[in-house]
Coordinates of C-alpha atoms in Angstrom, one line a residue:
M132 CA 32.7 4.4 -21.6
S133 CA 32.9 8.1 -21.0
D134 CA 32.3 8.8 -17.3
R135 CA 30.2 11.8 -18.2
G136 CA 27.1 12.0 -15.9
Y137 CA 28.4 9.0 -14.0
R138 CA 28.6 9.0 -10.2
P139 CA 30.8 6.6 -8.4
P140 CA 28.6 3.9 -6.4
R141 CA 28.3 4.4 -2.6
V142 CA 29.0 1.6 -0.3
L143 CA 25.3 1.5 0.7
T144 CA 24.0 1.3 -2.7
P145 CA 24.2 -2.6 -2.9
L146 CA 22.3 -2.8 0.3
R147 CA 19.5 -0.4 -0.7
E148 CA 19.0 -2.3 -4.0
H149 CA 18.7 -5.7 -2.2
L150 CA 16.3 -4.2 0.2
R151 CA 14.1 -3.2 -2.7
E152 CA 14.4 -6.8 -4.0
T153 CA 12.6 -7.9 -0.6
F154 CA 8.9 -7.6 0.2
W155 CA 9.1 -7.4 4.0
F156 CA 11.4 -4.4 4.8
A157 CA 8.9 -1.8 4.0
P158 CA 5.9 -3.2 5.8
T159 CA 8.0 -3.9 8.8
L160 CA 9.4 -0.3 9.0
T161 CA 5.8 0.9 8.4
L162 CA 4.4 -1.2 11.4
I163 CA 7.1 0.3 13.6
C164 CA 6.2 3.8 12.5
A165 CA 2.5 3.0 13.3
V166 CA 3.5 1.9 16.8
A167 CA 5.2 5.3 17.2
L168 CA 2.6 7.4 15.6
W169 CA 0.0 5.7 18.1
L170 CA 2.6 6.3 21.1
V171 CA 2.7 10.1 20.1
A172 CA -1.1 10.4 19.6
S173 CA -1.7 8.8 22.7
A174 CA 0.4 11.1 24.7
V175 CA -1.3 14.2 23.1
D176 CA -4.7 12.9 23.8
E177 CA -3.7 12.4 27.6
Q178 CA -2.3 15.8 27.5
I179 CA -5.6 17.2 26.1
V180 CA -7.6 15.6 28.9
A181 CA -5.2 16.5 31.6
H182 CA -5.3 20.2 30.5
L183 CA -8.9 20.2 30.5
Q184 CA -9.2 18.6 33.8
D185 CA -6.7 21.1 35.3
E186 CA -9.0 23.8 33.9
R187 CA -12.1 21.9 35.2
A188 CA -13.7 22.2 31.7
Y189 CA -15.9 19.0 32.4
D190 CA -18.6 19.8 30.1
Q191 CA -16.0 19.8 27.2
I192 CA -14.6 16.5 28.6
R193 CA -18.3 15.1 28.5
D194 CA -18.6 16.2 24.9
L195 CA -15.2 14.5 24.0
V196 CA -16.4 11.3 25.7
S197 CA -19.5 11.3 23.9
L198 CA -17.7 12.0 20.7
A199 CA -15.3 9.2 21.4
E200 CA -18.1 6.5 21.9
D201 CA -19.6 7.3 18.4
T202 CA -16.1 7.0 16.8
K203 CA -15.5 3.8 18.6
T204 CA -17.8 1.9 16.3
I205 CA -15.9 3.1 13.3
V206 CA -12.6 2.1 14.7
T207 CA -14.0 -1.2 15.7
T208 CA -15.4 -1.8 12.1
V209 CA -12.1 -0.6 10.5
S210 CA -9.9 -3.1 12.8
S211 CA -12.2 -6.2 12.0
A212 CA -12.7 -5.5 8.3
M213 CA -9.1 -4.5 7.4
M214 CA -7.2 -7.8 7.7
T215 CA -10.0 -9.4 5.7
F216 CA -9.6 -6.8 3.0
I217 CA -5.9 -7.3 2.9
G218 CA -6.2 -10.9 2.4
V219 CA -8.7 -10.6 -0.3
V220 CA -6.9 -8.1 -2.2
F221 CA -3.6 -9.6 -2.2
S222 CA -4.7 -13.2 -2.7
I223 CA -6.3 -11.9 -6.1
S224 CA -3.1 -10.0 -6.8
L225 CA -0.9 -13.0 -6.3
V226 CA -3.1 -15.0 -8.8
A227 CA -2.7 -12.1 -11.2
V228 CA 0.9 -12.2 -10.9
Q229 CA 1.0 -16.1 -11.3
M230 CA -1.0 -15.6 -14.6
A231 CA 1.5 -12.9 -15.9
S232 CA 4.4 -15.0 -15.0
G233 CA 3.0 -17.9 -16.9
Q234 CA 1.9 -15.8 -19.9
L235 CA 5.2 -13.7 -20.2
T236 CA 8.2 -15.2 -18.1
P237 CA 8.5 -15.8 -14.4
R238 CA 11.2 -13.2 -14.1
V239 CA 8.4 -10.6 -14.5
V240 CA 7.5 -11.4 -10.9
R241 CA 10.7 -9.0 -9.9
I242 CA 8.5 -6.1 -11.3
F243 CA 5.9 -6.8 -8.6
V244 CA 8.3 -7.3 -5.9
R245 CA 10.2 -4.0 -6.6
S246 CA 6.9 -2.1 -7.2
R247 CA 7.0 0.7 -4.9
I248 CA 2.9 1.0 -5.0
S249 CA 2.5 -2.6 -4.2
K250 CA 4.9 -2.2 -1.2
L251 CA 3.4 1.1 -0.1
T252 CA -0.1 -0.3 -0.2
L253 CA 0.6 -3.4 1.9
S254 CA 2.4 -1.3 4.3
V255 CA -0.3 1.2 4.9
F256 CA -3.0 -1.5 4.9
L257 CA -1.0 -3.3 7.8
A258 CA -0.3 0.0 9.6
T259 CA -4.1 0.9 9.5
F260 CA -5.0 -2.4 11.1
V261 CA -2.3 -2.2 13.8
F262 CA -3.2 1.3 14.4
S263 CA -6.9 0.8 14.8
L264 CA -6.1 -2.0 17.1
L265 CA -4.0 0.2 19.4
V266 CA -6.5 2.8 19.3
L267 CA -9.1 0.5 20.7
S268 CA -7.0 -0.3 23.8
S269 CA -7.2 3.5 24.4
Y270 CA -10.9 3.5 25.2
E271 CA -11.7 3.5 28.8
S272 CA -15.0 2.1 30.5
T273 CA -15.4 5.1 32.6
I274 CA -17.1 8.0 31.6
D275 CA -16.7 10.2 34.6
P276 CA -14.8 13.4 33.4
R277 CA -12.8 13.8 36.7
R278 CA -11.6 10.2 36.4
V279 CA -11.0 9.6 32.6
G280 CA -7.5 9.4 31.7
T281 CA -7.4 9.6 28.1
I282 CA -9.9 10.0 25.2
P283 CA -8.6 8.9 21.8
I284 CA -9.8 11.9 19.7
L285 CA -6.4 12.7 17.9
Q286 CA -6.2 8.7 17.5
S287 CA -9.5 8.4 15.9
V288 CA -8.6 11.2 13.3
L289 CA -5.6 9.7 12.5
T290 CA -7.4 6.3 11.8
A291 CA -9.8 8.1 9.6
V292 CA -7.0 9.5 7.5
L293 CA -5.2 6.0 7.4
V294 CA -8.5 4.5 6.1
G295 CA -8.9 7.4 3.4
L296 CA -5.1 6.8 2.3
S297 CA -5.7 3.1 2.2
L298 CA -8.7 3.7 -0.3
L299 CA -6.6 5.9 -2.5
L300 CA -3.7 3.5 -2.5
F301 CA -6.1 0.6 -3.3
I302 CA -7.1 2.4 -6.5
A303 CA -3.6 3.0 -7.5
Y304 CA -2.7 -0.4 -6.6
V305 CA -5.4 -2.1 -8.6
S306 CA -4.4 0.1 -11.6
S307 CA -0.8 -1.1 -11.4
T308 CA -1.6 -4.6 -10.9
L309 CA -3.8 -4.5 -14.1
R310 CA -0.8 -3.1 -16.0
L311 CA 1.2 -5.9 -14.8
M312 CA -1.1 -8.2 -16.7
Q313 CA -0.6 -6.3 -20.0
V314 CA 2.5 -7.0 -22.2
G315 CA 3.1 -3.3 -23.5
P316 CA 3.6 -2.0 -19.8
V317 CA 5.6 -5.0 -18.9
V318 CA 8.2 -4.7 -21.7
D319 CA 8.4 -1.1 -21.3
R320 CA 9.2 -1.3 -17.5
I321 CA 11.9 -3.8 -18.4
T322 CA 13.3 -1.5 -21.3
R323 CA 13.4 1.5 -18.7
D324 CA 14.9 -0.3 -15.9
S325 CA 17.6 -1.5 -18.4
L326 CA 18.3 2.1 -19.6
H327 CA 18.5 3.0 -16.1
V328 CA 21.3 0.6 -15.5
L329 CA 23.1 1.7 -18.4
R330 CA 23.0 5.3 -17.2
R331 CA 24.6 4.4 -13.9
M332 CA 27.3 2.2 -15.4
P333 CA 30.9 3.8 -16.1
M334 CA 31.6 3.4 -19.7
A335 CA 34.7 1.9 -21.1
G336 CA 37.3 4.7 -21.5
P337 CA 40.3 4.8 -23.9
R338 CA 42.4 1.6 -23.8
E339 CA 44.4 1.5 -20.4
G340 CA 48.1 0.6 -20.0
T341 CA 48.7 -3.3 -19.4
L342 CA 47.8 -4.2 -15.9
P343 CA 50.4 -5.4 -13.4
A344 CA 51.3 -9.0 -13.5
E345 CA 48.7 -11.3 -11.9
T346 CA 50.0 -12.2 -8.3
G347 CA 46.9 -14.1 -6.9
Q348 CA 43.4 -15.0 -6.9
V349 CA 40.6 -14.8 -4.4
P350 CA 38.2 -17.9 -4.5
Y351 CA 34.7 -17.6 -3.8
E352 CA 33.3 -18.6 -0.3
G353 CA 29.7 -19.1 0.2
R354 CA 26.5 -20.7 -1.4
A355 CA 26.5 -21.5 -5.0
G356 CA 24.3 -19.1 -6.9
V357 CA 24.3 -16.4 -9.7
L358 CA 26.4 -13.4 -9.3
R359 CA 24.1 -10.6 -8.7
D360 CA 26.1 -7.6 -8.2
V361 CA 29.3 -6.4 -6.6
N362 CA 29.9 -3.7 -4.0
V363 CA 32.2 -1.5 -6.3
A364 CA 32.9 1.2 -3.6
R365 CA 34.1 -1.3 -1.1
L366 CA 36.2 -3.3 -3.6
V367 CA 37.9 -0.1 -4.8
R368 CA 38.6 1.1 -1.5
A369 CA 40.1 -2.3 -0.3
A370 CA 42.3 -2.3 -3.5
R371 CA 43.5 1.2 -2.7
R372 CA 44.4 0.3 0.8
Q373 CA 46.4 -2.6 -0.4
G374 CA 48.0 -0.9 -3.5
V375 CA 46.8 -3.3 -5.8
V376 CA 44.2 -3.7 -8.7
L377 CA 41.5 -6.3 -8.5
R378 CA 39.9 -7.8 -11.5
L379 CA 36.4 -9.5 -11.4
I380 CA 36.7 -12.8 -13.1
P381 CA 33.0 -13.8 -13.7
R382 CA 30.5 -11.5 -15.5
L383 CA 27.4 -10.4 -13.5
G384 CA 24.9 -13.1 -14.2
D385 CA 27.4 -16.1 -14.3
F386 CA 26.9 -18.9 -12.0
V387 CA 29.6 -19.5 -9.2
V388 CA 30.3 -22.4 -7.0
P389 CA 32.4 -22.3 -3.9
G390 CA 36.0 -22.7 -4.5
T391 CA 36.2 -20.8 -7.8
P392 CA 38.1 -17.9 -8.4
V393 CA 36.1 -14.6 -8.2
L394 CA 39.0 -12.0 -7.9
A395 CA 42.2 -11.7 -9.5
V396 CA 45.0 -9.7 -7.8
H397 CA 47.4 -7.8 -9.8
G398 CA 50.5 -6.1 -8.6
G399 CA 50.7 -7.3 -5.0
V400 CA 49.1 -9.3 -2.1
A401 CA 45.4 -9.8 -1.9
P402 CA 43.5 -7.9 0.5
A403 CA 42.7 -9.3 3.8
R404 CA 39.6 -11.5 4.0
H405 CA 37.5 -9.0 6.1
A406 CA 38.3 -6.3 3.7
L407 CA 36.6 -8.1 1.1
R408 CA 33.5 -9.3 3.0
Y409 CA 30.1 -8.5 1.6
T410 CA 31.7 -7.3 -1.8
V411 CA 30.2 -9.9 -3.9
S412 CA 26.5 -10.7 -3.7
V413 CA 25.3 -14.2 -4.9
G414 CA 21.6 -15.1 -5.1
V415 CA 19.2 -17.6 -6.7
E416 CA 18.5 -15.4 -9.7
R417 CA 19.8 -12.4 -11.5
T418 CA 18.8 -8.7 -10.9
L419 CA 18.8 -5.6 -12.9
H420 CA 20.8 -3.6 -10.2
Q421 CA 24.4 -3.7 -12.4
D422 CA 23.4 -6.6 -14.8
L423 CA 23.4 -4.9 -18.4
A424 CA 22.4 -7.9 -20.2
F425 CA 19.5 -9.2 -18.0
G426 CA 17.0 -6.7 -19.5
L427 CA 17.7 -8.4 -22.9
R428 CA 17.5 -11.7 -21.4
Q429 CA 13.8 -10.9 -20.1
L430 CA 12.6 -9.5 -23.4
S431 CA 14.1 -12.3 -25.3
D432 CA 12.3 -14.9 -22.9
I433 CA 9.0 -13.2 -23.5
A434 CA 9.3 -13.2 -27.1
L435 CA 10.5 -16.9 -27.1
R436 CA 7.5 -18.0 -25.1
A437 CA 5.2 -15.8 -27.6
L438 CA 6.7 -17.6 -30.6
S439 CA 6.2 -21.3 -28.8
S440 CA 3.6 -23.5 -30.6
A441 CA 1.7 -23.5 -27.2
V442 CA 1.2 -19.6 -27.3
N443 CA 1.8 -18.6 -30.8
D444 CA 1.3 -15.1 -30.2
P445 CA 3.7 -13.3 -32.7
A446 CA 2.6 -9.9 -32.0
T447 CA 3.8 -10.1 -28.4
A448 CA 7.2 -11.1 -30.0
V449 CA 7.1 -8.1 -32.3
Q450 CA 6.5 -5.8 -29.1
C451 CA 9.8 -7.3 -27.4
L452 CA 11.6 -6.8 -30.7
D453 CA 10.5 -3.1 -30.5
R454 CA 12.0 -2.8 -27.2
I455 CA 15.2 -4.8 -28.1
V456 CA 15.8 -2.5 -31.0
Q457 CA 15.3 0.4 -29.0
F458 CA 17.9 -0.6 -26.1
L459 CA 20.6 -1.6 -28.9
A460 CA 19.9 1.8 -30.6
V461 CA 21.0 3.4 -27.3
V462 CA 24.0 1.2 -26.9
A463 CA 25.1 1.5 -30.5
E464 CA 27.2 4.4 -30.2
L465 CA 28.6 3.8 -26.6
P466 CA 31.9 2.3 -26.1
L467 CA 31.5 -1.2 -24.3
G468 CA 34.0 -3.6 -23.0
V469 CA 36.3 -3.6 -20.0
V470 CA 35.2 -1.1 -17.5
H471 CA 38.0 0.4 -15.1
H472 CA 36.8 1.6 -11.7
R473 CA 39.0 4.3 -10.3
D474 CA 39.8 5.6 -6.8
R475 CA 39.3 9.3 -5.8
K476 CA 43.1 10.0 -7.2
G477 CA 42.3 8.5 -10.6
A478 CA 44.1 5.3 -10.2
V479 CA 42.6 2.1 -11.6
R480 CA 41.6 -0.3 -8.8
L481 CA 39.0 -2.5 -10.2
V482 CA 38.6 -4.0 -13.7
Q483 CA 35.2 -5.4 -14.7
D484 CA 34.2 -7.1 -18.0
V485 CA 30.9 -6.2 -19.3
P486 CA 29.1 -7.6 -22.5
G487 CA 30.3 -6.1 -25.6
W488 CA 28.4 -5.0 -28.5
A489 CA 28.5 -8.4 -30.3
D490 CA 27.2 -10.1 -26.9
L491 CA 24.3 -7.9 -26.7
V492 CA 23.2 -8.2 -30.5
D493 CA 23.5 -12.0 -30.0
L494 CA 21.4 -12.1 -26.9
G495 CA 18.8 -9.9 -28.4
F496 CA 18.6 -11.5 -31.8
E497 CA 20.0 -15.2 -31.9
E498 CA 17.2 -17.2 -30.3
I499 CA 14.5 -15.1 -31.5
R500 CA 15.8 -15.5 -35.1
R501 CA 15.8 -19.2 -34.8
C502 CA 12.3 -19.3 -33.8
A503 CA 10.9 -16.8 -36.3
T504 CA 11.2 -18.5 -39.5
D505 CA 7.5 -19.7 -39.5
S506 CA 6.2 -16.2 -38.7
P507 CA 6.4 -13.5 -41.4
Q508 CA 5.4 -11.0 -39.0
V509 CA 8.4 -11.5 -36.8
T510 CA 10.8 -12.0 -39.7
R511 CA 9.7 -8.6 -41.3
R512 CA 10.2 -6.7 -37.9
L513 CA 13.4 -8.5 -37.3
L514 CA 14.7 -7.3 -40.6
A515 CA 13.4 -3.7 -40.1
G516 CA 15.1 -3.6 -36.8
I517 CA 18.4 -4.9 -38.1
D518 CA 18.4 -2.3 -41.0
D519 CA 17.7 0.5 -38.5
L520 CA 20.5 -0.5 -36.3
V521 CA 22.9 -0.8 -39.2
R522 CA 22.3 2.7 -40.2
L523 CA 22.9 3.9 -36.6
A524 CA 25.9 1.7 -35.7
G525 CA 29.4 2.7 -36.8
P526 CA 31.1 0.4 -39.5
E527 CA 33.1 -1.5 -36.9
R528 CA 29.9 -2.6 -35.3
Q529 CA 27.8 -3.6 -38.4
G530 CA 29.3 -7.2 -38.6
P531 CA 27.1 -8.8 -36.0
L532 CA 24.0 -7.2 -37.6
V533 CA 25.0 -8.1 -41.2
R534 CA 25.5 -11.8 -39.9
H535 CA 22.3 -12.0 -38.3
R536 CA 20.5 -10.7 -41.3
A537 CA 22.2 -13.0 -43.6
L538 CA 21.4 -16.1 -41.2
L539 CA 17.6 -15.0 -40.9
V540 CA 17.4 -14.7 -44.9
Q541 CA 19.1 -18.0 -45.4
A542 CA 16.7 -19.8 -42.7
V543 CA 13.6 -18.2 -44.4
E544 CA 14.8 -19.3 -47.8
R545 CA 14.9 -22.8 -46.5
A546 CA 11.8 -22.9 -44.6
V547 CA 9.5 -21.1 -47.0
P548 CA 9.7 -22.8 -50.6
E549 CA 7.2 -20.6 -52.2
A550 CA 8.8 -17.4 -53.9
A551 CA 5.9 -15.2 -53.1
E552 CA 5.6 -16.0 -49.5
R553 CA 9.4 -15.8 -49.2
A554 CA 9.4 -12.5 -50.6
F555 CA 6.7 -11.4 -48.3
A556 CA 8.3 -12.7 -45.3
L557 CA 11.7 -11.0 -46.1
L558 CA 10.2 -7.5 -46.7
P559 CA 11.2 -5.3 -43.7
D560 CA 8.5 -3.6 -41.9
R561 CA 8.5 -1.9 -38.5
Q562 CA 5.1 -3.4 -37.5
G563 CA 5.5 -6.8 -38.8
I564 CA 2.3 -7.0 -40.8
G565 CA 0.7 -3.7 -40.2

């Protein structure tokens, strides 16, 4: 791939992506900010009262005390209702997410987990609840303007602001959750995320010289799981300091178990164990951070479920094929294969195998093609998509597409005995059946 527009990954990039895969970090950080905001607002309120007392403006203090008593009812109502509101809203949302995962694929739950609006809404709701409780602790029983220590005026205003922000976010959150239950927005989001991964990846460049002889391997140590991503910056730095080339043996998305080799060392001694710490991330499921094929995997899963006899929804399969063709059309002219990550001096330090053109075409079409013979809507769309990609791809990349087209035609000819129905099912149509 050409490195045009590519920025080398930073050391903290994997950490940022892993935090985006969690649902606890943003709310926790927001709660800390809410407590800090209350401390600042409380200090400002104390300074205001102290200044008025120094100026002997007792009438103004009485007015503020009276106003604070009026706002106390509002703050009390907010604090008592907010937690109930949070529970009801997110309970309904979790049911909606469960329905979406059952209808489409369980892997769409990651969209909800990574959703910024979902995290922001929960964070602001919790911050409003905690802030209102803290404000209640600032109210004093005395109303004597000479003895009162603080009057939560600024705190009450900030509580009202947080309530207004919560209502606005609630509207946005409901809209976002409803879109999660629709097929179109879900497959569009998966496609956009996949294209984003493609833009961040370095492309396979011209054929490099032969790597130095393999001098060792680094076994994986840790829990068994799926290889989610690698810290490219840390691996390149470790290889540069050791003067070697590292080669990632498994592909992203492969399942690795302890003891299996994960890195091959070329041209010297393997870097020290502490230098390779936190360079390989293994989890219970794949992510789209660096995994180029995972988007196609999700689209294929949604289409396969739609084509199952239990669901029987070929229109959803056609929508998935639209996006699969879109992604493959972008990839059609890009060089794929082995990626070479370089250090700042241009020396190759990390070699990584990524899915090639044939791998991506097979992932996008193979399983859908096998299940589509009884659905003319899907076969027509699949043929139209393959024909479009044949026109876009170069001669050296037309082989996998031609093979899938021939296999689809053969499968339909075996499954559909009537000549007229067979001709109808094999007529390319970008909408399937109108």
